């Protein structure tokens, strides 16, 4: 019964229900939608019983890989274990039952939670102020760049370009273009770090700022970051830290102390709120004082013991999210921070770095390490050794699925041929890492002895190798055709 899973629409039977909705009392006011907005027919929703719905989605959840099933070493995504206490706290009736339209006076507990989370994140980053609104890291980037633009315009400077390294996350250039700037991409130097001489040559009065990930997407700390930031500041620009890799810095180094003007944090990565499958996420942006007048509306403030929303911000870039962000993620993140404390946060990064270097050392005899020196929280390999045997990195990734392990990030960063970016995180045991190492070494042997085995993998998953390009280019997620909708 589980080999073929029907769509929920295919299980629909006319007249079957899973929920009885009481009739609307006659004395309640009726709402009439504006002309032209009311449906002319009922929506084509599946008609199924409650037990069919529960079984359908429970079964689907076991056919996909997730962090509660097994190891998920997805590079630059920090797929760490999410403690269940986080979910329990976010489900408390006082939090789950909040209405975003409630007055601040009646929601002081929630605002206090947001205030304490804000102060914790400011402390972690060494910044001066923060917004919790952005719903993801990419939206955090976009929010910060809008503040960069507002800052320059306020100071009478119409600047045109943002500089990024060629190892930048793909969201960086997208955020730059969306915010109205042009992209200038610089090559990395021979050590996999930002090329300072190339940076010097491109800095001029048109450069609005620099976006850089630290540690970068090669898993390397930008050792000359202070010099880089000074150069950009001397040219009148601002510097943004893509905080996707903050998991390597907790309690060790702070973006604000390095000189960054803004950075985002992925609460759904570093602070263990769930992610994957499109969210909901949370990407707060922390900033230095010089940008505080441009924060999105409203800004959380304190007057005595009372928390309140400050809307009197004439230079604000406006709101970037409905209401105040994804509140449930904020509850989970503060629970995680409070559970660990300062020493615990430091231990996260220490162990994440140790785990990544353990994998780097164990796998480097068989898999070509891109930069042969200690890494931060993730290790970046090339599959060129295996390519010489006739298999590609994508074949290695597909074969890993047969062992119940999610593949690492592949073919990114783009500057590494046949790239395998592995981020084990701090939440995995040595036994799990050893199991992964054994599987990777077995796959390397198979590449030499039975390459066709890898080329046709996976064998044990609910579906085999799919046409990924076709799925992306011919996307169709509707059950009904146009004439049936």
Coordinates of C-alpha atoms in Angstrom, one line a residue:
X1 CA 0.0 0.0 0.0
X2 CA 2.9 2.3 0.6
X3 CA 4.8 1.7 -2.6
X4 CA 2.5 4.0 -4.5
X5 CA 1.2 7.0 -2.8
X6 CA -1.9 8.6 -4.2
X7 CA -2.4 12.3 -4.2
X8 CA -4.8 13.6 -1.6
X9 CA -7.1 14.6 -4.5
X10 CA -7.1 11.1 -5.9
X11 CA -8.4 9.8 -2.5
X12 CA -11.3 12.3 -2.5
X13 CA -14.8 10.9 -2.4
X14 CA -17.8 13.2 -3.0
X15 CA -19.6 14.0 0.3
X16 CA -16.9 12.6 2.6
X17 CA -15.8 14.9 5.4
X18 CA -13.3 15.0 8.2
X19 CA -14.7 18.0 10.1
X20 CA -18.2 19.2 11.0
X21 CA -18.4 23.0 11.0
X22 CA -21.3 24.4 13.0
X23 CA -23.8 26.6 11.3
X24 CA -23.3 30.3 11.6
X25 CA -25.7 31.8 14.2
X26 CA -28.3 34.0 12.7
X27 CA -27.5 36.9 15.0
X28 CA -23.9 37.2 13.8
X29 CA -23.2 39.9 11.2
X30 CA -22.7 38.8 7.6
X31 CA -19.8 39.9 5.5
X32 CA -20.4 40.5 1.8
X33 CA -17.2 40.6 -0.4
X34 CA -16.9 43.5 -2.8
X35 CA -18.4 42.9 -6.2
X36 CA -16.2 40.8 -8.4
X37 CA -14.2 39.2 -5.6
X38 CA -16.7 36.5 -4.5
X39 CA -16.2 33.0 -5.9
X40 CA -18.9 31.8 -8.3
X41 CA -18.4 28.2 -7.3
X42 CA -17.0 26.2 -4.4
X43 CA -13.2 25.5 -4.5
X44 CA -12.2 22.0 -5.6
X45 CA -10.8 20.8 -2.3
X46 CA -10.3 17.1 -1.6
X47 CA -13.2 15.5 0.3
X48 CA -11.5 13.1 2.7
X49 CA -11.9 11.8 6.3
X50 CA -9.6 12.8 9.2
X51 CA -7.9 9.4 9.3
X52 CA -7.1 9.5 5.6
X53 CA -5.6 13.0 6.0
X54 CA -3.5 11.9 9.0
X55 CA -2.3 8.7 7.3
X56 CA -1.6 10.4 4.0
X57 CA 0.7 13.1 5.5
X58 CA 2.3 10.8 8.0
X59 CA 3.3 8.5 5.2
X60 CA 4.6 11.3 3.1
X61 CA 6.7 12.5 6.0
X62 CA 8.5 9.1 6.1
X63 CA 9.2 9.2 2.4
X64 CA 11.3 12.3 2.6
X65 CA 14.6 12.9 4.3
X66 CA 14.6 15.2 7.3
X67 CA 16.8 15.9 10.3
X68 CA 14.8 13.6 12.6
X69 CA 15.4 10.6 10.3
X70 CA 19.2 10.7 9.8
X71 CA 22.4 12.6 9.1
X72 CA 21.9 15.8 7.0
X73 CA 25.3 17.3 6.2
X74 CA 24.1 20.0 3.8
X75 CA 26.9 22.5 3.4
X76 CA 26.2 26.1 4.3
X77 CA 22.7 25.2 5.5
X78 CA 23.5 24.1 9.1
X79 CA 21.0 21.3 9.3
X80 CA 21.5 20.7 13.0
X81 CA 19.1 18.8 15.3
X82 CA 16.2 20.9 16.5
X83 CA 15.6 20.2 20.2
X84 CA 11.9 19.4 20.8
X85 CA 11.7 21.7 23.8
X86 CA 11.8 24.6 21.3
X87 CA 8.5 23.4 19.8
X88 CA 7.0 22.8 23.2
X89 CA 7.7 26.4 24.2
X90 CA 6.3 27.9 21.0
X91 CA 3.2 25.8 21.4
X92 CA 2.4 27.2 24.8
X93 CA -1.2 28.6 24.7
X94 CA 0.0 32.1 25.6
X95 CA 2.2 32.2 22.6
X96 CA 0.3 30.1 20.1
X97 CA -2.9 31.9 20.8
X98 CA -1.6 35.4 20.3
X99 CA -3.4 37.6 17.8
X100 CA -1.1 40.0 15.9
X101 CA -3.8 42.7 16.2
X102 CA -3.6 42.6 20.0
X103 CA -2.6 45.8 21.7
X104 CA 1.0 45.9 23.0
X105 CA -0.5 46.4 26.5
X106 CA -2.1 42.9 26.3
X107 CA 0.9 41.2 24.8
X108 CA 3.7 42.3 27.1
X109 CA 5.0 38.8 27.6
X110 CA 5.5 38.3 23.9
X111 CA 7.1 41.7 23.4
X112 CA 9.4 40.9 26.4
X113 CA 10.4 37.7 24.7
X114 CA 11.2 39.6 21.5
X115 CA 13.2 42.2 23.5
X116 CA 15.3 39.5 25.3
X117 CA 15.9 37.7 22.0
X118 CA 17.0 41.0 20.4
X119 CA 19.4 41.8 23.2
X120 CA 20.8 38.3 23.0
X121 CA 21.4 38.5 19.3
X122 CA 22.9 42.0 19.6
X123 CA 25.3 40.5 22.2
X124 CA 26.2 37.6 20.0
X125 CA 26.9 39.8 17.0
X126 CA 28.5 42.8 18.7
X127 CA 26.0 45.2 17.0
X128 CA 23.9 48.1 18.3
X129 CA 20.4 47.5 17.1
X130 CA 18.3 44.9 15.3
X131 CA 15.1 44.0 13.5
X132 CA 13.5 40.6 13.8
X133 CA 11.1 41.1 10.9
X134 CA 12.9 39.4 7.9
X135 CA 11.5 35.9 7.3
X136 CA 14.7 34.4 5.8
X137 CA 18.4 35.1 5.3
X138 CA 17.8 36.4 1.7
X139 CA 15.2 38.8 3.0
X140 CA 17.6 39.9 5.6
X141 CA 20.2 40.7 2.9
X142 CA 17.6 42.6 1.0
X143 CA 16.5 44.5 4.1
X144 CA 20.1 45.5 5.0
X145 CA 20.8 46.7 1.4
X146 CA 17.7 48.8 1.5
X147 CA 19.1 50.4 4.7
X148 CA 22.5 50.9 2.9
X149 CA 20.7 52.7 0.1
X150 CA 18.7 54.9 2.5
X151 CA 22.0 55.7 4.3
X152 CA 23.8 56.8 1.2
X153 CA 20.8 58.8 -0.1
X154 CA 20.4 60.5 3.3
X155 CA 24.0 61.6 3.0
X156 CA 23.6 62.8 -0.5
X157 CA 25.5 60.0 -2.2
X158 CA 23.9 58.2 -5.1
X159 CA 26.1 55.1 -5.3
X160 CA 25.7 52.3 -7.9
X161 CA 27.5 49.1 -7.1
X162 CA 27.8 46.4 -4.4
X163 CA 31.0 44.2 -4.4
X164 CA 30.9 40.5 -3.8
X165 CA 33.5 37.7 -4.0
X166 CA 33.1 34.9 -6.5
X167 CA 32.4 32.5 -3.6
X168 CA 29.3 34.4 -2.5
X169 CA 26.0 32.8 -1.9
X170 CA 23.7 32.9 -4.9
X171 CA 21.2 35.0 -2.9
X172 CA 23.7 37.9 -2.6
X173 CA 23.7 39.1 -6.3
X174 CA 19.9 38.6 -6.4
X175 CA 19.4 40.8 -3.3
X176 CA 21.8 43.4 -4.8
X177 CA 19.8 43.6 -8.0
X178 CA 16.5 43.7 -6.2
X179 CA 17.7 46.6 -4.1
X180 CA 18.6 48.6 -7.2
X181 CA 22.4 48.2 -7.3
X182 CA 24.7 46.7 -9.8
X183 CA 26.9 43.7 -9.0
X184 CA 30.7 43.7 -9.1
X185 CA 32.1 40.2 -8.6
X186 CA 35.8 39.8 -7.6
X187 CA 37.8 36.6 -7.9
X188 CA 39.1 34.8 -4.8
X189 CA 42.9 34.7 -4.3
X190 CA 45.1 31.6 -4.4
X191 CA 44.2 30.9 -0.7
X192 CA 40.4 30.9 -1.3
X193 CA 40.0 34.3 0.4
X194 CA 39.0 37.8 -0.9
X195 CA 41.6 39.2 -3.2
X196 CA 42.6 42.5 -1.5
X197 CA 44.4 43.9 -4.5
X198 CA 41.4 43.3 -6.7
X199 CA 39.2 45.0 -4.1
X200 CA 41.5 48.0 -4.1
X201 CA 41.3 48.3 -7.9
X202 CA 37.5 48.3 -7.9
X203 CA 36.8 50.7 -4.9
X204 CA 35.6 54.1 -6.0
X205 CA 32.8 56.6 -5.3
X206 CA 30.3 54.4 -7.0
X207 CA 30.7 51.5 -4.6
X208 CA 27.9 51.5 -2.0
X209 CA 29.2 48.5 -0.1
X210 CA 30.7 45.0 0.1
X211 CA 28.8 41.8 0.9
X212 CA 30.9 39.0 2.2
X213 CA 30.3 35.7 4.0
X214 CA 32.6 35.0 7.0
X215 CA 33.6 32.2 7.2
X216 CA 33.2 32.1 3.5
X217 CA 31.6 29.3 1.5
X218 CA 34.9 27.5 1.2
X219 CA 34.7 27.0 5.0
X220 CA 37.6 29.5 5.5
X221 CA 37.8 32.4 7.8
X222 CA 38.6 35.7 6.0
X223 CA 41.9 36.4 7.9
X224 CA 42.3 39.9 6.5
X225 CA 38.7 41.0 7.2
X226 CA 39.8 44.0 9.3
X227 CA 41.9 45.3 6.4
X228 CA 39.1 44.6 3.9
X229 CA 36.6 46.5 6.0
X230 CA 38.9 49.5 6.4
X231 CA 39.4 49.7 2.7
X232 CA 35.7 49.8 2.0
X233 CA 35.0 52.3 4.8
X234 CA 37.8 54.6 3.5
X235 CA 36.1 54.5 0.1
X236 CA 32.8 55.6 1.7
X237 CA 31.1 52.2 1.5
X238 CA 29.4 50.0 4.0
X239 CA 30.1 46.3 4.7
X240 CA 27.6 43.6 5.1
X241 CA 28.3 40.1 6.6
X242 CA 26.2 37.3 5.2
X243 CA 25.6 35.5 8.5
X244 CA 24.6 32.1 7.0
X245 CA 27.8 30.6 8.5
X246 CA 27.5 32.2 12.0
X247 CA 27.5 28.7 13.5
X248 CA 31.3 28.8 13.3
X249 CA 31.7 32.1 15.2
X250 CA 29.5 31.9 18.4
X251 CA 31.4 33.1 21.4
X252 CA 34.6 33.2 19.3
X253 CA 34.3 36.3 17.2
X254 CA 31.6 39.0 16.6
X255 CA 30.8 40.7 13.3
X256 CA 30.5 44.1 15.1
X257 CA 33.9 43.8 16.6
X258 CA 35.4 43.0 13.2
X259 CA 33.9 46.3 11.9
X260 CA 30.9 45.1 9.9
X261 CA 28.0 47.6 9.6
X262 CA 25.3 45.0 9.3
X263 CA 24.8 41.3 9.3
X264 CA 21.9 38.9 9.2
X265 CA 21.4 35.7 11.2
X266 CA 19.5 32.6 10.1
X267 CA 17.6 31.6 13.3
X268 CA 16.6 28.5 11.3
X269 CA 20.3 27.6 11.0
X270 CA 22.4 28.8 13.9
X271 CA 19.7 28.8 16.5
X272 CA 18.0 25.5 15.6
X273 CA 14.6 26.7 14.6
X274 CA 13.3 24.2 12.0
X275 CA 14.0 24.9 8.3
X276 CA 13.7 23.2 5.0
X277 CA 10.8 22.9 2.7
X278 CA 10.4 26.6 2.3
X279 CA 10.1 27.8 5.9
X280 CA 8.9 29.5 7.9
X281 CA 12.3 30.9 8.6
X282 CA 13.7 34.0 10.4
X283 CA 16.5 36.2 9.3
X284 CA 17.0 39.1 11.8
X285 CA 19.4 41.9 10.8
X286 CA 21.7 43.4 13.3
X287 CA 23.3 46.8 12.6
X288 CA 25.6 49.5 13.9
X289 CA 24.1 52.8 15.2
X290 CA 24.8 54.7 11.9
X291 CA 22.0 52.6 10.3
X292 CA 19.5 52.5 13.2
X293 CA 17.3 55.4 11.9
X294 CA 16.6 53.3 8.8
X295 CA 15.3 50.1 10.6
X296 CA 12.1 48.6 9.3
X297 CA 8.8 49.7 11.0
X298 CA 7.9 49.2 13.7
X299 CA 10.9 49.2 16.0
X300 CA 10.6 47.4 19.3
X301 CA 11.5 49.8 22.2
X302 CA 11.2 50.0 26.0
X303 CA 9.8 52.7 28.1
X304 CA 10.4 51.8 31.7
X305 CA 9.3 48.3 32.1
X306 CA 6.8 48.5 29.2
X307 CA 7.7 47.3 25.8
X308 CA 6.1 49.2 22.9
X309 CA 6.3 49.6 19.1
X310 CA 8.0 52.8 17.9
X311 CA 6.4 53.9 14.7
X312 CA 7.8 57.4 14.7
X313 CA 10.7 56.7 12.4
X314 CA 10.6 59.1 9.4
X315 CA 13.8 57.7 7.8
X316 CA 12.7 54.1 8.1
X317 CA 12.7 51.9 4.9
X318 CA 9.2 50.8 5.9
X319 CA 7.9 47.3 6.9
X320 CA 9.4 44.2 5.3
X321 CA 7.1 41.6 6.8
X322 CA 3.4 41.6 7.9
X323 CA 3.3 42.4 11.6
X324 CA 6.5 41.6 13.4
X325 CA 8.1 38.5 11.8
X326 CA 7.6 34.8 12.3
X327 CA 7.0 34.9 16.0
X328 CA 7.0 31.1 16.6
X329 CA 10.6 31.0 15.3
X330 CA 11.6 33.7 17.7
X331 CA 10.2 31.7 20.6
X332 CA 12.2 28.7 19.5
X333 CA 15.4 30.6 19.0
X334 CA 15.3 32.2 22.5
X335 CA 14.5 28.8 24.0
X336 CA 17.6 27.5 22.4
X337 CA 19.8 30.4 23.5
X338 CA 18.4 30.3 27.1
X339 CA 18.9 26.5 27.3
X340 CA 22.6 26.7 26.3
X341 CA 23.7 30.0 27.9
X342 CA 26.9 31.7 26.8
X343 CA 29.3 28.8 27.4
X344 CA 26.9 26.5 25.5
X345 CA 26.8 28.7 22.5
X346 CA 30.6 28.8 22.4
X347 CA 30.7 25.0 22.6
X348 CA 28.4 24.9 19.5
X349 CA 31.0 26.5 17.4
X350 CA 33.9 24.7 18.9
X351 CA 32.3 21.3 18.2
X352 CA 31.1 22.3 14.8
X353 CA 34.6 23.2 13.8
X354 CA 36.1 20.0 15.4
X355 CA 33.6 17.8 13.5
X356 CA 34.2 19.5 10.2
X357 CA 38.0 19.1 10.5
X358 CA 37.6 15.4 11.6
X359 CA 35.7 14.7 8.3
X360 CA 38.3 16.8 6.4
X361 CA 41.2 14.7 7.8
X362 CA 39.5 11.3 7.4
X363 CA 38.2 11.9 3.8
X364 CA 41.1 13.9 2.3
X365 CA 43.2 10.8 1.4
X366 CA 40.4 9.7 -1.0
X367 CA 38.5 13.0 -1.8
X368 CA 40.4 16.0 -3.1
X369 CA 40.3 18.7 -0.5
X370 CA 39.9 22.1 -2.1
X371 CA 42.2 24.0 0.3
X372 CA 44.5 21.8 2.3
X373 CA 44.4 23.5 5.6
X374 CA 42.2 23.6 8.7
X375 CA 38.6 24.7 8.0
X376 CA 35.9 26.2 10.1
X377 CA 32.5 24.6 10.3
X378 CA 32.4 22.9 6.9
X379 CA 34.8 21.1 4.7
X380 CA 34.8 21.6 0.9
X381 CA 36.0 18.8 -1.4
X382 CA 36.2 18.3 -5.1
X383 CA 35.0 15.1 -6.7
X384 CA 37.7 15.2 -9.4
X385 CA 39.4 12.1 -8.1
X386 CA 36.1 10.2 -8.6
X387 CA 35.5 12.0 -11.9
X388 CA 38.7 10.5 -13.2
X389 CA 37.1 7.1 -12.5
X390 CA 34.1 7.9 -14.6
X391 CA 31.6 9.1 -12.0
X392 CA 30.4 12.6 -11.2
X393 CA 29.7 14.3 -7.9
X394 CA 26.0 14.0 -8.5
X395 CA 26.4 10.2 -8.7
X396 CA 28.1 10.2 -5.3
X397 CA 25.3 12.3 -3.9
X398 CA 22.6 10.0 -5.3
X399 CA 24.4 6.9 -3.9
X400 CA 24.5 8.4 -0.4
X401 CA 20.7 8.3 -0.4
X402 CA 20.9 4.4 -0.5
X403 CA 22.5 4.6 3.0
X404 CA 19.9 6.8 4.5
X405 CA 22.2 9.9 4.4
X406 CA 21.2 13.2 2.8
X407 CA 23.8 14.3 0.3
X408 CA 26.0 17.3 1.1
X409 CA 25.7 20.5 -1.0
X410 CA 27.0 19.8 -4.5
X411 CA 28.4 22.0 -7.3
X412 CA 28.5 25.0 -4.9
X413 CA 30.5 27.1 -4.6
X414 CA 30.8 27.4 -8.3
X415 CA 34.5 28.0 -8.2
X416 CA 35.2 24.4 -7.0
X417 CA 35.0 21.8 -9.7
X418 CA 32.7 18.8 -8.8
X419 CA 32.2 20.5 -5.5
X420 CA 31.1 18.6 -2.3
X421 CA 30.4 21.0 0.6
X422 CA 30.0 19.0 3.8
X423 CA 28.7 20.6 7.1
X424 CA 28.4 18.0 9.8
X425 CA 27.3 20.5 12.6
X426 CA 27.9 20.1 16.3
X427 CA 24.8 18.0 17.0
X428 CA 26.1 14.8 15.5
X429 CA 28.0 12.1 17.4
X430 CA 31.4 10.7 16.5
X431 CA 29.7 7.4 15.7
X432 CA 27.5 9.1 13.2
X433 CA 30.5 10.9 11.6
X434 CA 32.3 7.5 11.4
X435 CA 29.4 5.9 9.7
X436 CA 29.3 8.7 7.2
X437 CA 33.1 8.4 6.6
X438 CA 32.7 4.6 6.1
X439 CA 30.0 5.2 3.5
X440 CA 32.0 7.8 1.6
X441 CA 35.0 5.5 1.5
X442 CA 32.8 2.7 0.3
X443 CA 31.4 4.9 -2.5
X444 CA 35.0 5.9 -3.5
X445 CA 35.8 2.2 -3.8
X446 CA 32.6 1.6 -5.9
X447 CA 33.6 4.5 -8.2
X448 CA 36.8 2.5 -9.1
X449 CA 35.3 -1.0 -9.2
X450 CA 31.6 -0.6 -10.2
X451 CA 31.1 2.9 -11.6
X452 CA 27.8 1.9 -13.2
X453 CA 26.4 1.2 -9.7
X454 CA 26.8 4.8 -8.8
X455 CA 25.5 6.1 -12.2
X456 CA 22.2 4.4 -11.6
X457 CA 21.8 5.2 -7.9
X458 CA 19.7 5.5 -5.8
X459 CA 18.1 2.1 -5.5
X460 CA 16.4 2.2 -2.1
X461 CA 14.4 5.5 -2.2
X462 CA 10.7 5.8 -3.0
X463 CA 11.6 7.2 -6.4
X464 CA 14.7 6.7 -8.4
X465 CA 16.8 9.3 -10.2
X466 CA 14.5 12.1 -11.4
X467 CA 14.7 14.5 -14.3
X468 CA 15.6 17.5 -12.1
X469 CA 16.0 19.9 -15.1
X470 CA 12.6 18.9 -16.5
X471 CA 11.0 19.3 -13.1
X472 CA 12.4 22.9 -12.8
X473 CA 11.7 23.9 -16.4
X474 CA 8.2 22.3 -16.7
X475 CA 6.9 22.9 -13.2
X476 CA 3.3 21.7 -12.7
X477 CA 2.0 21.5 -9.2
X478 CA -1.7 21.7 -10.0
X479 CA -3.9 18.6 -9.9
X480 CA -6.7 20.1 -11.9
X481 CA -6.3 21.5 -15.4
X482 CA -7.4 25.0 -16.2
X483 CA -10.9 23.9 -17.4
X484 CA -11.4 22.0 -14.1
X485 CA -10.4 24.6 -11.6

